Coordinates of C-alpha atoms in Angstrom, one line a residue:
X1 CA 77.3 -2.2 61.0
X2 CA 75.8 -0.2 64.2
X3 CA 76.7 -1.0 67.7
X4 CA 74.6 0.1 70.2
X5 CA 75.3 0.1 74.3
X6 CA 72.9 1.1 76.9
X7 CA 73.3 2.4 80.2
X8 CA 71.7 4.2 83.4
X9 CA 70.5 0.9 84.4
X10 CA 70.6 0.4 88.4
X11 CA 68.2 -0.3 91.3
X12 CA 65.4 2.2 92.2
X13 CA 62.9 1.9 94.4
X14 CA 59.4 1.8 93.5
X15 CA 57.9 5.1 92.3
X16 CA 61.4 6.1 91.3
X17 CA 62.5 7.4 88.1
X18 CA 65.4 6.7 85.8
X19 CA 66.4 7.4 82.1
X20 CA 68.6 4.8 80.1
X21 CA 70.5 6.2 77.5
X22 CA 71.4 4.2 74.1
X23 CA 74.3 5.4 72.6
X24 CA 75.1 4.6 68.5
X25 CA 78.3 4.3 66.5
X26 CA 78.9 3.4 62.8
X27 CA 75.6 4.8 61.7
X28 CA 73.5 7.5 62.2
X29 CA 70.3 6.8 64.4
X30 CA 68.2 9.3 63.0
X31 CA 66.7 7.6 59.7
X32 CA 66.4 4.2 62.2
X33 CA 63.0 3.2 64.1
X34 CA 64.5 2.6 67.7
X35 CA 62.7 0.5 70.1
X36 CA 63.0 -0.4 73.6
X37 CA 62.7 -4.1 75.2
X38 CA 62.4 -6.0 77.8
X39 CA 63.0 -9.1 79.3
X40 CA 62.2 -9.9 82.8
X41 CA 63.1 -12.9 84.8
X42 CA 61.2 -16.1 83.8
X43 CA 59.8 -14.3 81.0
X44 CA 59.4 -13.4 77.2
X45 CA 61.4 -10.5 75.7
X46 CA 58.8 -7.8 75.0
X47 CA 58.4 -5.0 73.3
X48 CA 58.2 -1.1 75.6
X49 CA 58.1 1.3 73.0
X50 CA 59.2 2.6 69.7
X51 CA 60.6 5.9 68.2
X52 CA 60.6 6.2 64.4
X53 CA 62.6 8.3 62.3
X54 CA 60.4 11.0 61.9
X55 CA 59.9 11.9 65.2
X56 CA 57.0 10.0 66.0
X57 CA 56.4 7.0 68.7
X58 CA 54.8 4.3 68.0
X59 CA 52.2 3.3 70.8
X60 CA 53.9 1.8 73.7
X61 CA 53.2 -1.4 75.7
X62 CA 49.9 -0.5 77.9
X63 CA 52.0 -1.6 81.1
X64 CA 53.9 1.1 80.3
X65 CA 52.1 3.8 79.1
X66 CA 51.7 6.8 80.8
X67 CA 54.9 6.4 82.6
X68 CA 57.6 5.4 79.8
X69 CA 58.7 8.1 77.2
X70 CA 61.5 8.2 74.6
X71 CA 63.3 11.0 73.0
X72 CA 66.6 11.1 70.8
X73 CA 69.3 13.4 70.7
X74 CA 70.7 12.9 67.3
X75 CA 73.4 15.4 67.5
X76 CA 74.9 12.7 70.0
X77 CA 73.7 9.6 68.2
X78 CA 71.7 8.8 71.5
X79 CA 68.0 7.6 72.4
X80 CA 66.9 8.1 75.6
X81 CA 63.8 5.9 77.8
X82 CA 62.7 7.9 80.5
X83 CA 60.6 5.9 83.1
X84 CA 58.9 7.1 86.2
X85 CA 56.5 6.1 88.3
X86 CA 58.6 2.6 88.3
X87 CA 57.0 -0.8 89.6
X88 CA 58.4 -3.8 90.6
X89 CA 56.8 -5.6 87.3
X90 CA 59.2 -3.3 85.5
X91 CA 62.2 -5.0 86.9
X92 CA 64.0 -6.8 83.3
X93 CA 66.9 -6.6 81.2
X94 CA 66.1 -3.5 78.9
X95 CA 67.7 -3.2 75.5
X96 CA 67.6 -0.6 72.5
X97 CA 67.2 -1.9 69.0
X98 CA 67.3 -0.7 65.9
X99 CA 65.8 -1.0 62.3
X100 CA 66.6 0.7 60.0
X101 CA 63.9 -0.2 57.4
X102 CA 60.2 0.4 58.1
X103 CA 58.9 0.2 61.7
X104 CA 57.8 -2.4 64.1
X105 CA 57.3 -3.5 67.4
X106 CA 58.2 -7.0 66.9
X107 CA 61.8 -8.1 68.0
X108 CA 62.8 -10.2 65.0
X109 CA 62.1 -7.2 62.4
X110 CA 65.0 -5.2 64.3
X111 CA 68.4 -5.1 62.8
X112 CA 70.9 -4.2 65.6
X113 CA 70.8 -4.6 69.5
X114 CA 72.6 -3.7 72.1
X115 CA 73.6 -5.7 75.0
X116 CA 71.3 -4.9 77.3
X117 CA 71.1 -3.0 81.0
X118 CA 69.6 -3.9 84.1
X119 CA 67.0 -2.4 86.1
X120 CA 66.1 -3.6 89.2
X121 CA 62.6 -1.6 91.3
X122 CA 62.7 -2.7 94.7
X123 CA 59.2 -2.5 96.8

């Protein structure tokens, strides 16, 4: 079984920055594809962007790209999003995932999730 708990969530203004960190227990994060969702209010979960295993990412949601980057630190069990250039549109629950078999950037192919932190961009 793998918990996994987010944080660094919090209000920023727009054009901010902030990094949420997803931290792992019971098993090791670095033979798992970990993704990053999103829900936003009055909306579908969706899908950010994806680490796999090796190193790799998969290619992340074109809202986000250019400004949303991940990065693990596997000596801590941790994955990292690191978002800049923050909009209002970004404003959603965001959650880590896991899957530990294959990759994917569909939601229902991931194994574990974690409970989700908010982020809030003010205009």
């Amino acid at each position: 079984q793998v918990q996994l708990v987010e944080s660094g969530g919090g209000l920023v203004q727009a054009g901010g920055s902030l990094r949420l960190a997803c931290a792992a227990s019971g098993r090791t994060l670095s033979s798992a594809t970990m993704g990053w969702f999103r829900r936003a209010p009055g909306k579908e979960r969706e899908f950010v962007i994806a680490d796999t295993w090796s190193g790799s990412s998969l290619s992340p949601a074109d809202s986000v790209k250019g400004r949303f980057t991940v990065s693990r630190d596997n000596a801590k069990n941790t994955m990292y999003l690191q978002m800049i250039s923050l909009k209002p549109e970004d404003t959603a629950i965001y959650y880590c995932a896991a899957r530990y078999l294959g990759v994917a950037t569909t939601a229902v192919l991931y194994d574990y999730w974690g409970q989700g932190t908010q982020v809030t961009v003010s205009s």
